[in-house]
CSV table of C-alpha atoms in Angstrom, one decimal:
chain,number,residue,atom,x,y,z
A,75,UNK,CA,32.8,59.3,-2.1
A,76,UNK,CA,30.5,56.5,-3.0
A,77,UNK,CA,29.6,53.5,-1.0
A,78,UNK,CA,31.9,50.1,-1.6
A,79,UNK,CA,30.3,47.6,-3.9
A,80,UNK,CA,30.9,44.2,-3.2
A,81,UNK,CA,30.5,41.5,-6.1
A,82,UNK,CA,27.9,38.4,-5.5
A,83,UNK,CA,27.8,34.8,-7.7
A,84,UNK,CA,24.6,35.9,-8.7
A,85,UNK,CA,25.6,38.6,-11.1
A,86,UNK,CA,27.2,36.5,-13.5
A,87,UNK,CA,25.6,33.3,-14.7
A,88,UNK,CA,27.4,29.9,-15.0
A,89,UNK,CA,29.8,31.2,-11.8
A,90,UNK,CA,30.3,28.6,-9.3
A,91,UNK,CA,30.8,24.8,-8.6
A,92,UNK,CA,29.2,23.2,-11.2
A,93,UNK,CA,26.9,20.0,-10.1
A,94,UNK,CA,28.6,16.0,-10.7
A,95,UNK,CA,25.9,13.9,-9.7
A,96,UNK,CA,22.5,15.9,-9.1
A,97,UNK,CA,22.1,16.9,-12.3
A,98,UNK,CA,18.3,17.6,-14.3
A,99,UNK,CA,18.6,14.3,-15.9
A,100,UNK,CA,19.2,12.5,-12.5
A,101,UNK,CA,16.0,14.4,-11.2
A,102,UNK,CA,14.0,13.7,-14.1
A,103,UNK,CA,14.6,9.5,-14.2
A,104,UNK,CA,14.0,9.8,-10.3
A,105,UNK,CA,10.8,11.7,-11.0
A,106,UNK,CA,9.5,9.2,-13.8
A,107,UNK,CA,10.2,6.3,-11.6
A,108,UNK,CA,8.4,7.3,-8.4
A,109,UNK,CA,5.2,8.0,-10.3
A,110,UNK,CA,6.1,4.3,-11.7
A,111,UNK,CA,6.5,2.8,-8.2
A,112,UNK,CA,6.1,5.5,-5.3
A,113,UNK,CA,7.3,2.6,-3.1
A,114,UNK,CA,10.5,2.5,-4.6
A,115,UNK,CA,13.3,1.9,-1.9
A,116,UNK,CA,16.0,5.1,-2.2
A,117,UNK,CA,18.8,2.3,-2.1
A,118,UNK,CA,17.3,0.8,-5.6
A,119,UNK,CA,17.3,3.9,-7.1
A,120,UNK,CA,20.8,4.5,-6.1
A,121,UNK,CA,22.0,1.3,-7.4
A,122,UNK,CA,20.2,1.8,-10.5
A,123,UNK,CA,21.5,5.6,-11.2
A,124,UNK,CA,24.8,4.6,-10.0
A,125,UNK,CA,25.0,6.9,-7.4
A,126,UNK,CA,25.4,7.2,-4.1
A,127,UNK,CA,22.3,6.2,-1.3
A,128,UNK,CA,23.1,10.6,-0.2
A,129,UNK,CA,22.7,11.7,-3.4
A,130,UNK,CA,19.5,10.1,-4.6
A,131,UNK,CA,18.2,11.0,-1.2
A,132,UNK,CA,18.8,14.6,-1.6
A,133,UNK,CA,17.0,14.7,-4.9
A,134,UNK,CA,13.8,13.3,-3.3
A,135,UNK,CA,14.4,15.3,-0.6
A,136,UNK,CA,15.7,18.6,-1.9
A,137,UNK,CA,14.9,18.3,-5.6
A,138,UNK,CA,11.5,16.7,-5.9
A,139,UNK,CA,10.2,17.8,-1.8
A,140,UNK,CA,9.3,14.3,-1.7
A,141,UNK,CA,8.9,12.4,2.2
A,142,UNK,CA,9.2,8.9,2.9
A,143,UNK,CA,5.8,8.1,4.4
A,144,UNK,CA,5.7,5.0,6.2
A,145,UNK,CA,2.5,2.8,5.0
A,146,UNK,CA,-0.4,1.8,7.7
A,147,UNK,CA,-3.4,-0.7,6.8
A,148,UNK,CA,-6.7,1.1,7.9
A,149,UNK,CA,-9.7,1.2,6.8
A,150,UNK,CA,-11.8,4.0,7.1
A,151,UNK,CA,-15.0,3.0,9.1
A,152,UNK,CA,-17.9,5.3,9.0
A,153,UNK,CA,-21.2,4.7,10.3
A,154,UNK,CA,-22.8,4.7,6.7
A,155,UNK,CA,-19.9,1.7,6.4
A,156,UNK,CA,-21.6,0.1,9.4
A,157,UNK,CA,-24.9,0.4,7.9
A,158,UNK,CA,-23.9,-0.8,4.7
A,159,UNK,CA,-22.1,-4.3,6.1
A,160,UNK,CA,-25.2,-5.2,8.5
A,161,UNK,CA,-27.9,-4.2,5.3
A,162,UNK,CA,-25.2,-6.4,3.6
A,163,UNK,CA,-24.7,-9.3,5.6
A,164,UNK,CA,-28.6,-9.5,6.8
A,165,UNK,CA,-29.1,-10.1,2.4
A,166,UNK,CA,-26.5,-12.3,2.4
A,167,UNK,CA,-27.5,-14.3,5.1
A,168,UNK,CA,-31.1,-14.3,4.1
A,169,UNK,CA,-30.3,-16.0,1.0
A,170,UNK,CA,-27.9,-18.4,2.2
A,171,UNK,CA,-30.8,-19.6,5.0
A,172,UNK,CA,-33.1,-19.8,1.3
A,173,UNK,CA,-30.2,-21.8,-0.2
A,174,UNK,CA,-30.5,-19.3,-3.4
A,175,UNK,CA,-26.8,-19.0,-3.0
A,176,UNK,CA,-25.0,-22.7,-2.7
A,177,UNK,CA,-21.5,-21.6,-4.3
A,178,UNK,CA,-21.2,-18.0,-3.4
A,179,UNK,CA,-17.8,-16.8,-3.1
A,180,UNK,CA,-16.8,-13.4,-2.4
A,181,UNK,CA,-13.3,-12.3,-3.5
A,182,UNK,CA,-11.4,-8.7,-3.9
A,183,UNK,CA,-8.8,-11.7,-5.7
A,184,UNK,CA,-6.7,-11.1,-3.1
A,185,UNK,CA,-3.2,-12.6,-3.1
A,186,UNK,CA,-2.3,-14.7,-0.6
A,187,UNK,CA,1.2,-15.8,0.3
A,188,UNK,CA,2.7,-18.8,0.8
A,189,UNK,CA,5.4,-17.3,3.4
A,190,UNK,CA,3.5,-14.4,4.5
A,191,UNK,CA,5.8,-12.1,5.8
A,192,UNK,CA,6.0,-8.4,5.7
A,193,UNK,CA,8.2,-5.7,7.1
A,194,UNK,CA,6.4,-3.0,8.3
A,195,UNK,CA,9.4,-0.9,9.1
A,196,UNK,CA,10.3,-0.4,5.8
A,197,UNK,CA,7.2,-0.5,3.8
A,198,UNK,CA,7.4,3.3,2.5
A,199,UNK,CA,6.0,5.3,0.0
A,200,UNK,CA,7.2,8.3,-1.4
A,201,UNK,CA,5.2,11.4,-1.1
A,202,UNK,CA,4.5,15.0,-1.5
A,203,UNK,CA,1.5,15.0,1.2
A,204,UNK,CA,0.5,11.8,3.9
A,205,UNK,CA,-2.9,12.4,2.0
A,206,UNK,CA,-5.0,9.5,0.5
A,207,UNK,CA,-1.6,8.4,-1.7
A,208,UNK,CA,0.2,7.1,1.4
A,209,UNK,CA,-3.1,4.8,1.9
A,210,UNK,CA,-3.4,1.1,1.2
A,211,UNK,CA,-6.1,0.7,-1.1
A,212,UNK,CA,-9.6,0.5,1.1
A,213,UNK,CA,-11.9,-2.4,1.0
A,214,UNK,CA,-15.5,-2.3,1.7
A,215,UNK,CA,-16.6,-3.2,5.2
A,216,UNK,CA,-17.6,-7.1,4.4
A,217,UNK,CA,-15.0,-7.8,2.7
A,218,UNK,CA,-12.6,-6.5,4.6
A,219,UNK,CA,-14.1,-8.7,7.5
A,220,UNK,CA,-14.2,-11.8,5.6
A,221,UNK,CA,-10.7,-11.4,4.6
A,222,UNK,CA,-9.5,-10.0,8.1
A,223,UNK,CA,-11.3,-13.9,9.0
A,224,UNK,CA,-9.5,-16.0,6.7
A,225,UNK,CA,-6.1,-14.4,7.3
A,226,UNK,CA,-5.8,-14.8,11.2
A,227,UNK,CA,-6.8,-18.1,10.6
A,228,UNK,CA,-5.0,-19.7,7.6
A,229,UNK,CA,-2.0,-17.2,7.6
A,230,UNK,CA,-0.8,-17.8,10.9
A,231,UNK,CA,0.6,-20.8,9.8
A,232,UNK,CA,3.4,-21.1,7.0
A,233,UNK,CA,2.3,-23.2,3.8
A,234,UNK,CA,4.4,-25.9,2.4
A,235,UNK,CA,2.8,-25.7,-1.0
A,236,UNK,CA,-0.2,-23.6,-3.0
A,237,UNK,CA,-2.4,-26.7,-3.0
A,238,UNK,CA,-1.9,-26.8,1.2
A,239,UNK,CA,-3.1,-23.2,1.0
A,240,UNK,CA,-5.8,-23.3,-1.3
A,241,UNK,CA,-7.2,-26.3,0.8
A,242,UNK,CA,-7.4,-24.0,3.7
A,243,UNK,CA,-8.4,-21.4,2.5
A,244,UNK,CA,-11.2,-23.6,1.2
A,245,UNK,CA,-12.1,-24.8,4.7
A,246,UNK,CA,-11.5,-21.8,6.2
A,247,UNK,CA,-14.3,-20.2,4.2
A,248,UNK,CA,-17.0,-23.1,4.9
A,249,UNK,CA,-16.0,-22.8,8.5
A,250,UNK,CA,-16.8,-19.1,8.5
A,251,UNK,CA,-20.4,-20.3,6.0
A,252,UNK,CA,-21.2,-22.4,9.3
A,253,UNK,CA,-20.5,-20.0,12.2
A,254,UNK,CA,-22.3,-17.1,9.9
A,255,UNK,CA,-26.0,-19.4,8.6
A,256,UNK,CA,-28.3,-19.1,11.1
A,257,UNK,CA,-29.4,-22.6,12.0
A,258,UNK,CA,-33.0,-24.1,10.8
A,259,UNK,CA,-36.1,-23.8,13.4
């Protein structure tokens, strides 16, 4: 006599519960709007898909393998990075002291707030790997300095208005022109 057979759902395609919500469309707009905005929150993308926070959750978890990597300022210091900021600020400096540089402003154009205030808890991106996409965007050694400077400073305190700020930020940067020009013999 020859062995039982027993039936599977995989024989026959089209068999089974049939999906409502996941569907390839769902994972598709969720895929073209994290390469958009990998910082998208998963409850935005709920709201906007009209779906429920589990269900967009389990496509970027299940569907698309993504993980919500939670975002860290660093900035990778090396010693060629050290080298490079005193070789840097020693140039600088030099021409300051010559006075070949009387309006010299550095700038990444940074944006400041008026209220600064950020929520590291749930500053996320969404990944595939914690490599170099999870990173904030690195600055060079100098300016992350001078910027690390005029933010402990000037941000501690709330603003009232842009022009308060930009007058701050204005002082701020003569004061650190002062403490950093060597004084004349």
């Amino acid at each position: 006599m020859p062995p039982l057979k027993t039936s599977t759902d995989s024989d026959k395609p089209g068999r089974g519960r049939k999906r409502g919500v996941r569907t390839k469309k769902l994972i598709k707009n969720t895929l073209e709007k994290l390469r958009r905005n990998p910082r998208r929150c998963h409850r935005e993308l709920a709201a906007e898909a009209s779906v429920s926070k589990t269900s967009i959750y389990r496509v970027l978890k299940e569907d698309l393998r993504k993980k919500p990597y939670k975002m860290m300022k660093r900035h990778e210091f090396t010693e060629y990075h050290a080298s490079m900021r005193a070789e840097r600020s020693r140039y600088i400096r030099n021409e300051i002291a010559q006075s070949k540089l009387p309006n010299l402003v550095l700038t990444d154009e940074r944006k400041f707030d008026i209220q600064h205030v950020v929520n590291h808890q749930n500053d996320r991106i969404w990944s595939s790997s914690s490599s170099a996409e999870a990173r904030s965007p690195e600055l060079n050694a100098l300016e992350f300095s001078i910027w690390f400077i005029l933010e402990t400073r000037i941000l501690a305190i709330p603003h009232s208005s842009l022009e308060s700020l930009k007058v701050k930020l204005q002082k701020g940067w003569e004061a650190i022109l002062e403490e950093q020009t060597p004084a004349p013999c």
